[in-house]
PDB file of C-alpha atoms and ligand atoms in Angstrom:
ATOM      1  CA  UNK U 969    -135.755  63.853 150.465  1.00  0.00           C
ATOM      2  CA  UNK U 970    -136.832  67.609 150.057  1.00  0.00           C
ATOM      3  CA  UNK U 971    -135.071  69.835 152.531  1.00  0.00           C
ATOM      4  CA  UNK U 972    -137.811  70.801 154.957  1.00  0.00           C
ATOM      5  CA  UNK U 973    -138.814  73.940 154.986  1.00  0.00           C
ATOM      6  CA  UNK U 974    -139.249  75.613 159.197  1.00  0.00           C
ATOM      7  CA  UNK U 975    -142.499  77.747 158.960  1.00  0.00           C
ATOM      8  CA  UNK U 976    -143.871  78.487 161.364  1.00  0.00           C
ATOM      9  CA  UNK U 977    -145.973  75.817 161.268  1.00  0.00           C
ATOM     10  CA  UNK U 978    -143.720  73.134 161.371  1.00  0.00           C
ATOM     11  CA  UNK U 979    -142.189  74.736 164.481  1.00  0.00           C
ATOM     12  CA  UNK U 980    -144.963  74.446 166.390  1.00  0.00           C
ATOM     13  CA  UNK U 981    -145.731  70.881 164.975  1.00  0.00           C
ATOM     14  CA  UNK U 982    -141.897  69.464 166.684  1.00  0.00           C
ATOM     15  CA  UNK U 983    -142.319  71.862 169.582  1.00  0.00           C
ATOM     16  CA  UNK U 984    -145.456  69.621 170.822  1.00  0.00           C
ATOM     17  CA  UNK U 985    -143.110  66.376 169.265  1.00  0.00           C
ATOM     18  CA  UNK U 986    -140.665  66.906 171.938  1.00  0.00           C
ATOM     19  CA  UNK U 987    -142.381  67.968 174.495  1.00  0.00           C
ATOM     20  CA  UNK U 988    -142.415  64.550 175.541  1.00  0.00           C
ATOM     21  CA  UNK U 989    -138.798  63.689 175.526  1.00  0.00           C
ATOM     22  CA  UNK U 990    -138.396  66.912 177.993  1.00  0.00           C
ATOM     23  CA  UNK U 991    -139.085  67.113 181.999  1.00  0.00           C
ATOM     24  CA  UNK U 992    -140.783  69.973 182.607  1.00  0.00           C
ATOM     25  CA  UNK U 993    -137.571  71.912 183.405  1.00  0.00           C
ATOM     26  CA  UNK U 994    -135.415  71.024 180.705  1.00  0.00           C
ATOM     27  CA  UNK U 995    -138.489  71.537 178.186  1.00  0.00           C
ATOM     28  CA  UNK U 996    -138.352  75.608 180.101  1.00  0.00           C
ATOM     29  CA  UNK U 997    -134.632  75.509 178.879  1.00  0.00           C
ATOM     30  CA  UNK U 998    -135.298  73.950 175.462  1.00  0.00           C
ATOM     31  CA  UNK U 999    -137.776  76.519 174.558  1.00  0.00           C
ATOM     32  CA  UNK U1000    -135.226  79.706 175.994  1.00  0.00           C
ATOM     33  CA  UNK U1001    -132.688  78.233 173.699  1.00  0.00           C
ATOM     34  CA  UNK U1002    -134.943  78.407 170.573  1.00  0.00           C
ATOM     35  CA  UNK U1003    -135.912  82.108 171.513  1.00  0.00           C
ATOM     36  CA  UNK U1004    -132.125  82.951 172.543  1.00  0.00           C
ATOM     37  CA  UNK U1005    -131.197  81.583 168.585  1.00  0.00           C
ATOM     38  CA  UNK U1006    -133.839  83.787 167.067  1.00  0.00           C
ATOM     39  CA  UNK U1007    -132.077  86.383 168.350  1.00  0.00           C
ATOM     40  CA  UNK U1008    -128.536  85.253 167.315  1.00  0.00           C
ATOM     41  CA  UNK U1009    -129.452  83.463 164.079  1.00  0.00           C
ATOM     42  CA  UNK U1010    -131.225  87.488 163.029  1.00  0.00           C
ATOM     43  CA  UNK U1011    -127.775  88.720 163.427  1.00  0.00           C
ATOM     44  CA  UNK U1012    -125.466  85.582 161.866  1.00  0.00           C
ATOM     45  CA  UNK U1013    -127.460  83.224 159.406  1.00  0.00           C
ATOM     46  CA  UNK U1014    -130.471  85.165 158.910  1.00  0.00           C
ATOM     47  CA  UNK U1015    -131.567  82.381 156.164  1.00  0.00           C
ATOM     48  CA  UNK U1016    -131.398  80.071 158.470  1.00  0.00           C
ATOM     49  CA  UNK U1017    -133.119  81.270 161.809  1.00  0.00           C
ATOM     50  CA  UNK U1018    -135.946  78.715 161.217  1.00  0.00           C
ATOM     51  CA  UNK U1019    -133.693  75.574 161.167  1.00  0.00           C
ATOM     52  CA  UNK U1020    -131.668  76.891 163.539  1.00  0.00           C
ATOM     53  CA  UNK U1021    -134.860  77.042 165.909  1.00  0.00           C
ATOM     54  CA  UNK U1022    -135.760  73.340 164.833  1.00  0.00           C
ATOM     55  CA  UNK U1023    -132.117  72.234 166.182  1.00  0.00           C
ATOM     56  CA  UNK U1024    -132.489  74.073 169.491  1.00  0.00           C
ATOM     57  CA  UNK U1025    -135.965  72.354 169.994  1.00  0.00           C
ATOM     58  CA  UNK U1026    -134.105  68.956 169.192  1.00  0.00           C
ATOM     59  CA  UNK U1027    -130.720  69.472 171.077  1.00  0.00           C
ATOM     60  CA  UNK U1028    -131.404  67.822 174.562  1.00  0.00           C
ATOM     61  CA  UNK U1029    -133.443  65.179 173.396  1.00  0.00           C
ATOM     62  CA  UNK U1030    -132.086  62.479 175.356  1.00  0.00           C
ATOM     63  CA  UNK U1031    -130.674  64.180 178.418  1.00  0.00           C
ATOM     64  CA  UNK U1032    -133.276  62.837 180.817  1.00  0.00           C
ATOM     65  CA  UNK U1033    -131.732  59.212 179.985  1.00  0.00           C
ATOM     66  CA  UNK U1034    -129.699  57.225 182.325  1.00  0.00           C
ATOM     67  CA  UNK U1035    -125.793  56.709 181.551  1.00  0.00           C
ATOM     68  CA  UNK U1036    -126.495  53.007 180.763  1.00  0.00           C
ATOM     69  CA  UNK U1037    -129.383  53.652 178.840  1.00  0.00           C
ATOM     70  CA  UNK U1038    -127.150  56.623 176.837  1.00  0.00           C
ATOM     71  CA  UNK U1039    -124.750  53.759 176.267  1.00  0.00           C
ATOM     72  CA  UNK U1040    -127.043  51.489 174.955  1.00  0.00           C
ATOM     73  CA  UNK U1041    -128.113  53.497 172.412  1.00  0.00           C
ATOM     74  CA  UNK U1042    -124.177  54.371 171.268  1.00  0.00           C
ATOM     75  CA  UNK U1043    -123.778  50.838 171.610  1.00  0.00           C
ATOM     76  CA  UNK U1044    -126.914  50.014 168.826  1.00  0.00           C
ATOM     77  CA  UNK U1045    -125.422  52.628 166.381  1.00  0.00           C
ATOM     78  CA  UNK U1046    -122.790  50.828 166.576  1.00  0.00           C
ATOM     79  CA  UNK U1047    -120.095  53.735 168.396  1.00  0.00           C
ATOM     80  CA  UNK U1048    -118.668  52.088 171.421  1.00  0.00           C
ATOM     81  CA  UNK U1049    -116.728  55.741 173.776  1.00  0.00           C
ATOM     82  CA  UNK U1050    -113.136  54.517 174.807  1.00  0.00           C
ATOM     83  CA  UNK U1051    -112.221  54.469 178.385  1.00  0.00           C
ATOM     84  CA  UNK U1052    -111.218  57.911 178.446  1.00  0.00           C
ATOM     85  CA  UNK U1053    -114.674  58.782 176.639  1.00  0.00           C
ATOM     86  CA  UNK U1054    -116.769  56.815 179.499  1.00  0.00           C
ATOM     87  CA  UNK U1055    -115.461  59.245 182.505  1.00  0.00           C
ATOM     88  CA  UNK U1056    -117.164  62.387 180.503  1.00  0.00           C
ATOM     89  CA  UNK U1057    -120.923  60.636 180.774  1.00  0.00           C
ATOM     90  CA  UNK U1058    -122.196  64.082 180.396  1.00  0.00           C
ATOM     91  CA  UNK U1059    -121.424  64.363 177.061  1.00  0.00           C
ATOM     92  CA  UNK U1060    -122.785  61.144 175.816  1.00  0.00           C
ATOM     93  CA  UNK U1061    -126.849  63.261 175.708  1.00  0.00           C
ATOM     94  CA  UNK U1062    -125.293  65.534 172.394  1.00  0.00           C
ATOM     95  CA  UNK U1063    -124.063  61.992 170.721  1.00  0.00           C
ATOM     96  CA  UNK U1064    -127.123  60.385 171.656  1.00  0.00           C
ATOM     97  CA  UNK U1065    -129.233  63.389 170.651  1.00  0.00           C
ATOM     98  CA  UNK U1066    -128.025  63.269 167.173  1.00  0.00           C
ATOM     99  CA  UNK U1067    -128.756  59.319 166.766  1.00  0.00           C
ATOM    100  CA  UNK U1068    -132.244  59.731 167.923  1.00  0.00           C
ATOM    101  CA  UNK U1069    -132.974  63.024 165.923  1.00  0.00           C
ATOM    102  CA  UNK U1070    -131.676  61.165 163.134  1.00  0.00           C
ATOM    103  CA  UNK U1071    -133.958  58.040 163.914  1.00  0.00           C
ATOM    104  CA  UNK U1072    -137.189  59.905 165.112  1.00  0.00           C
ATOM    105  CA  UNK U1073    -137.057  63.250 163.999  1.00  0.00           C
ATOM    106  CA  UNK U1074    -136.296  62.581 159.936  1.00  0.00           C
ATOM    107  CA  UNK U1075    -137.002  66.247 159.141  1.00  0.00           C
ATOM    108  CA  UNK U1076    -133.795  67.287 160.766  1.00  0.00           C
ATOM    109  CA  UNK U1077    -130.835  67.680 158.210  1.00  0.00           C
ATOM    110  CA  UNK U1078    -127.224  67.008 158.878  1.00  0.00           C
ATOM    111  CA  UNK U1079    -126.711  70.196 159.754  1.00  0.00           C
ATOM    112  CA  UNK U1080    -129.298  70.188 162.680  1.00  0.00           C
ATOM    113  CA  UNK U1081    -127.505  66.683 163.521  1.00  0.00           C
ATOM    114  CA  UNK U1082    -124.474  68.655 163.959  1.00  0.00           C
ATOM    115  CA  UNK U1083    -125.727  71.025 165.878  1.00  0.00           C
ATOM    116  CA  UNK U1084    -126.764  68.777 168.113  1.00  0.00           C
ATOM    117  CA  UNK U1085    -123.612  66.419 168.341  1.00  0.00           C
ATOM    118  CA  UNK U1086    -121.096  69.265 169.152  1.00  0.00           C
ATOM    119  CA  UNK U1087    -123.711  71.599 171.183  1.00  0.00           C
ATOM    120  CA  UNK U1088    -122.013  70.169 174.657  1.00  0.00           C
ATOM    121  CA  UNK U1089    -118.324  70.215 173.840  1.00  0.00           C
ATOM    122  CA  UNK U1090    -117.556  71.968 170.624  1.00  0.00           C
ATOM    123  CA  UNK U1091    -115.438  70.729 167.959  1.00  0.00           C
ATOM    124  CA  UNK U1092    -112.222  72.143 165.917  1.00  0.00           C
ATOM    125  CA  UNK U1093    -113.216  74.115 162.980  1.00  0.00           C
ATOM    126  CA  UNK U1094    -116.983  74.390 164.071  1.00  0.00           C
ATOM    127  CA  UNK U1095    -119.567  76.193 161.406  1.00  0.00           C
ATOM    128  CA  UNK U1096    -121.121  79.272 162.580  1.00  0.00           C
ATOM    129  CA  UNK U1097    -124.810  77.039 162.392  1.00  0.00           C
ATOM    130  CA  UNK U1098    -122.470  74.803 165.541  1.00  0.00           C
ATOM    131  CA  UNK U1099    -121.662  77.749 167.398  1.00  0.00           C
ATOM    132  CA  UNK U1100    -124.793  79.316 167.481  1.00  0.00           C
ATOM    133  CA  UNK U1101    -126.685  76.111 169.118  1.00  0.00           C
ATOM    134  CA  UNK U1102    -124.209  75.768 171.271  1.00  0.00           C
ATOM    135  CA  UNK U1103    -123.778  79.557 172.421  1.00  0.00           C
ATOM    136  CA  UNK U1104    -127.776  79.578 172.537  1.00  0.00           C
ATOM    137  CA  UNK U1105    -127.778  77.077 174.861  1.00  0.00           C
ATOM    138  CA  UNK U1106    -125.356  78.796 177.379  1.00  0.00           C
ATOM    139  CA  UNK U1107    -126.378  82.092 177.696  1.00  0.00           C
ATOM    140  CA  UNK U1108    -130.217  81.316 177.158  1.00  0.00           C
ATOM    141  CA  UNK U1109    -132.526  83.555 179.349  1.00  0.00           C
ATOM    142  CA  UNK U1110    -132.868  81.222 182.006  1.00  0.00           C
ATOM    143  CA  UNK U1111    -130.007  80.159 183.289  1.00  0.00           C
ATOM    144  CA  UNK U1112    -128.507  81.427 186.569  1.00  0.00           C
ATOM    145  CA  UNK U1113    -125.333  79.538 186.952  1.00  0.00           C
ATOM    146  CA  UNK U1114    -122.388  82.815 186.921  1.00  0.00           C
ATOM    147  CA  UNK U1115    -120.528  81.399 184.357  1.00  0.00           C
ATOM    148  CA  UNK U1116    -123.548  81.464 182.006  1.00  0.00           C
ATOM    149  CA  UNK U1117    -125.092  84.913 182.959  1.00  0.00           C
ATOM    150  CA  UNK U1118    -121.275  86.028 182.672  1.00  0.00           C
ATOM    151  CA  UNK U1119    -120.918  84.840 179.223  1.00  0.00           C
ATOM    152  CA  UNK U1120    -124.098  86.275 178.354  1.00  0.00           C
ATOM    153  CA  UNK U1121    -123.293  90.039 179.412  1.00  0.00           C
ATOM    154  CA  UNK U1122    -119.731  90.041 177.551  1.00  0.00           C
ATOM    155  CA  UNK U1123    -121.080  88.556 174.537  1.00  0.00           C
ATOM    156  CA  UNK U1124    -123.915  90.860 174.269  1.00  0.00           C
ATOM    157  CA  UNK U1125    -121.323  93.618 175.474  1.00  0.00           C
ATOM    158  CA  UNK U1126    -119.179  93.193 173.108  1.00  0.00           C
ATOM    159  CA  UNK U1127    -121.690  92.917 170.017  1.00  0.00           C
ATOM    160  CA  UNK U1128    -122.300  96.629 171.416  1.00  0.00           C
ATOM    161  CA  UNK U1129    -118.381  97.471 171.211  1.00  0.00           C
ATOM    162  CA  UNK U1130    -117.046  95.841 168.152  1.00  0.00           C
ATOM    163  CA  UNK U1131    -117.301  96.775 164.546  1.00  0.00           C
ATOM    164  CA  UNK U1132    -117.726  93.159 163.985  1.00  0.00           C
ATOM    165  CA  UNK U1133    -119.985  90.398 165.062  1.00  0.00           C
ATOM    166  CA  UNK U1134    -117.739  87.654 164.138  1.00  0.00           C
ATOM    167  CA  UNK U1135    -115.336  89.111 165.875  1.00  0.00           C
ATOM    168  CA  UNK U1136    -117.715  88.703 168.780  1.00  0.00           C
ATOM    169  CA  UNK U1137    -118.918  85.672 168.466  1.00  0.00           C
ATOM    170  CA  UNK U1138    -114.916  84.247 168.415  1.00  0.00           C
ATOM    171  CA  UNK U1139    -113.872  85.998 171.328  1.00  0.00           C
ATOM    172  CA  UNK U1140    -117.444  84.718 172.907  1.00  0.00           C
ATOM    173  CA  UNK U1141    -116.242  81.004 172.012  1.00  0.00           C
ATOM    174  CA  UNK U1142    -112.644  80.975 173.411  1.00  0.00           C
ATOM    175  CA  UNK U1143    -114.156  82.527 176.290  1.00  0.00           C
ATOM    176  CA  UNK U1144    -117.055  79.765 177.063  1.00  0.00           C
ATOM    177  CA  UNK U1145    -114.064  77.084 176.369  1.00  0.00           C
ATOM    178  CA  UNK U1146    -111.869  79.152 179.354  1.00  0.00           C
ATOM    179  CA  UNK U1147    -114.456  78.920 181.751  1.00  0.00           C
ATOM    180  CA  UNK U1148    -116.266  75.503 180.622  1.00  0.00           C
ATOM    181  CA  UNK U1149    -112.625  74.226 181.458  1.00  0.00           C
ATOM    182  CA  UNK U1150    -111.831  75.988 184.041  1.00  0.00           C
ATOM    183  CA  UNK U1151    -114.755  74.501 185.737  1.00  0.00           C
ATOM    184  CA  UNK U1152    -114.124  71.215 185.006  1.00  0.00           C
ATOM    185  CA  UNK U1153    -110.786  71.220 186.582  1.00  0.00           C
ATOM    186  CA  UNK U1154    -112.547  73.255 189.528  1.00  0.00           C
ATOM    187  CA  UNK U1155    -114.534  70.090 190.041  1.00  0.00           C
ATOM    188  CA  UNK U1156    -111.970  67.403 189.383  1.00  0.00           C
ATOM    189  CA  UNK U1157    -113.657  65.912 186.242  1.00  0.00           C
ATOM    190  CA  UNK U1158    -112.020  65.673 182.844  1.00  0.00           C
ATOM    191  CA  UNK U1159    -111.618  67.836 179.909  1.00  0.00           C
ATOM    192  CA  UNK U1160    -113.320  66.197 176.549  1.00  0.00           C
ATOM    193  CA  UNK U1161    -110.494  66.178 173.570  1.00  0.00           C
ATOM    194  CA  UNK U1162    -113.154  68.037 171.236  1.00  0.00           C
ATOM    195  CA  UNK U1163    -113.177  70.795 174.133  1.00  0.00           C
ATOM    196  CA  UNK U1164    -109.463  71.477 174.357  1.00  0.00           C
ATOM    197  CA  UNK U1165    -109.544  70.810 170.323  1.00  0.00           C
ATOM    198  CA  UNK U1166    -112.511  73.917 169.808  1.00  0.00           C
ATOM    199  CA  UNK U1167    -110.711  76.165 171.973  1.00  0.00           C
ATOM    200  CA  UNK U1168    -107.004  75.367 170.375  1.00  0.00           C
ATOM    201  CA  UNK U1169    -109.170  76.254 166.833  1.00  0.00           C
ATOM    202  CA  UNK U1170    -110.727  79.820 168.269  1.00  0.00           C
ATOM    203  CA  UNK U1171    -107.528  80.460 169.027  1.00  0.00           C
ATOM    204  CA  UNK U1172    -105.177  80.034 165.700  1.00  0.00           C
ATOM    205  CA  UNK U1173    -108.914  81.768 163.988  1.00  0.00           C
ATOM    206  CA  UNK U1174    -108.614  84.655 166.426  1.00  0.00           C
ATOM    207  CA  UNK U1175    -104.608  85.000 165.465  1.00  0.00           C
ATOM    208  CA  UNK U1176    -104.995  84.050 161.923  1.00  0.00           C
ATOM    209  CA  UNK U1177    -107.564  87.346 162.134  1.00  0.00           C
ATOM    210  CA  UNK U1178    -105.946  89.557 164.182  1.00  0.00           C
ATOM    211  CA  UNK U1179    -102.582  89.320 161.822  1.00  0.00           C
ATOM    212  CA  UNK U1180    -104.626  89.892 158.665  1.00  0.00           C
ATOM    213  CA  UNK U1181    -105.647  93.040 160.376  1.00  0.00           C
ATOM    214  CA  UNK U1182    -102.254  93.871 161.094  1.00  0.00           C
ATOM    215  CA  UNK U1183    -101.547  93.229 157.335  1.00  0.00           C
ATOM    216  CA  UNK U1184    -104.119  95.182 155.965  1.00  0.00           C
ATOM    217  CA  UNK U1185    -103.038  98.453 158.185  1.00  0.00           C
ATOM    218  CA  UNK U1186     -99.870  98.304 157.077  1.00  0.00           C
ATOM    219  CA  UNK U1187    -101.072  98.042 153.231  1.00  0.00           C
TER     220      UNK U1187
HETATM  221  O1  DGI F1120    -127.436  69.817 178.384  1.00  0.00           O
HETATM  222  P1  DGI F1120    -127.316  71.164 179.027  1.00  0.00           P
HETATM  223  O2  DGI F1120    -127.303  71.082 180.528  1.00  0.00           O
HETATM  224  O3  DGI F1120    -128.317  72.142 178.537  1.00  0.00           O
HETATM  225  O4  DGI F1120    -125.886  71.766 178.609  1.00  0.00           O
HETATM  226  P2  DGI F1120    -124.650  71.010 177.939  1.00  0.00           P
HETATM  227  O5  DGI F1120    -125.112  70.135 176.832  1.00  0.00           O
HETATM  228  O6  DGI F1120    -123.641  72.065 177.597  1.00  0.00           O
HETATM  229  O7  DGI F1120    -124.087  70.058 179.066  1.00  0.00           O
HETATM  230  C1  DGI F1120    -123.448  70.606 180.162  1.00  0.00           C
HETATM  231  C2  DGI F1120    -122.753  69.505 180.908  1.00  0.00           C
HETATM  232  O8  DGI F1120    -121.722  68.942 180.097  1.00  0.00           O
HETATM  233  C3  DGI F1120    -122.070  70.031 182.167  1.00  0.00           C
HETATM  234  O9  DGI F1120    -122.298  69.064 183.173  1.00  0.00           O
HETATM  235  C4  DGI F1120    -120.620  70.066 181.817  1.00  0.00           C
HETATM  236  C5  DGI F1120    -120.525  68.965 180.815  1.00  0.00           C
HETATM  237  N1  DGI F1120    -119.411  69.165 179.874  1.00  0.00           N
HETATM  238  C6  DGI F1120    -119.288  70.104 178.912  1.00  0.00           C
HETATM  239  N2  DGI F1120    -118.084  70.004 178.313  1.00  0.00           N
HETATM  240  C7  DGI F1120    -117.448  68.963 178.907  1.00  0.00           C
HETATM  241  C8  DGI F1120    -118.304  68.440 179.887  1.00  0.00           C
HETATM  242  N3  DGI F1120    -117.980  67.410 180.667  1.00  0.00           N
HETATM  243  C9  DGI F1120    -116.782  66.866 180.497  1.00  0.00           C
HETATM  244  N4  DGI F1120    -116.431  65.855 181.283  1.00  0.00           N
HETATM  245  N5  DGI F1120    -115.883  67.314 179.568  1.00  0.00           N
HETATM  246  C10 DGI F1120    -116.173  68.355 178.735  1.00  0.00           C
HETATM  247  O10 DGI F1120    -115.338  68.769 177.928  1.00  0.00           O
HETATM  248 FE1   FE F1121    -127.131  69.557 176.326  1.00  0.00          FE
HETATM  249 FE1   FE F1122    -129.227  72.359 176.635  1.00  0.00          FE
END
């Protein structure tokens, strides 16, 4: 199949196809996460800001299902969560997101599928086309929770204060993980592996960095 190409066009075209996967609130969020990506995709994958946008319109397309219903769908593409798996239910909407994009939505390449698999908890070793739909859809415009408008104002803070935006965008990531996890023990519930696995891999990339640096000034 030709890789589509995201005019324009074709952006407006999926914006009114899932509009009906979407309550009204969570279609507010969906379309604050495509303009919060413009924005970062402009300043990290310039090439790719359109399919970037398509993967943000895509990314909660199953969250308004029930648990059961979420598991029934796993169950028909034949992925069946352990025990351990079954306690995080609130993860299951990024697995199930990618199955049904895949099904319905045959435009969307495997790198939108990604995106939309690891938007929730992250993954070791994600691409920068990961960490932008799933840093989009934290610090988009409209949410209010603190942790969100907090990671919002440090990563656009320190975009102003460092000579490098990947730089940034790292120390952005380990920082979501901190208080993504820190919340989830606040509440009792349990840490995904992928989640502890993502931050473990910001980390070793933010020391494998930082002694490269300390390499080169000693050159
Ligand atoms: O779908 P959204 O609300 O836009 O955002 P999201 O896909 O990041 O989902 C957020 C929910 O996922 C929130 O209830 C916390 C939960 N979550 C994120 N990471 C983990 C997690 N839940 C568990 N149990 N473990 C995780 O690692
Ligand atoms: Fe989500
Ligand atoms: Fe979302």
């Amino acid at each position: 199949m030709n890789e589509c190409v995201w005019t324009e066009e074709k952006l407006s075209e999926l914006r009114e196809r899932v509009a009906p996967y979407l309550t009204g609130q969570r279609l507010r969020h969906t379309l604050a996460v495509e303009k919060e990506i413009a924005k970062l995709g402009a300043l990290y994958l310039p090439e790719k800001t359109g399919k970037l946008r398509a993967a943000a319109l895509l990314h909660d397309i199953t969250k308004k299902l029930d648990a059961e219903k979420q598991l029934q769908i796993l169950a028909e593409s034949g992925i069946m969560p352990d025990e351990a798996a079954r306690l995080s239910p609130s993860v299951f909407h990024a697995m199930t997101g990618a199955v049904t994009a895949e099904k319905e939505f045959p435009e969307a390449d495997g790198e939108i599928l990604a995106g939309i698999r690891w938007h929730t908890t992250g993954r070791a070793d994600m691409t920068v086309f990961e960490c932008l739909v799933y840093l989009a859809d934290y610090i988009e415009e409209t949410r209010t929770f603190d942790d969100c408008v907090k990671l919002r104002r440090d990563f656009y803070g320190r975009l102003e204060n460092s000579s490098d935006p990947a730089d940034a965008l790292t120390d952005t990531m380990i920082e979501s993980f901190d208080l993504t996890i820190a919340g989830l023990i606040g509440d009792g519930l349990p840490i995904a592996p992928e989640t502890v696995a993502a931050r473990n891999s910001f980390l070793l990339k933010k020391n494998r960095q930082a002694s490269r640096s300390a390499t080169e000034g000693h050159a």
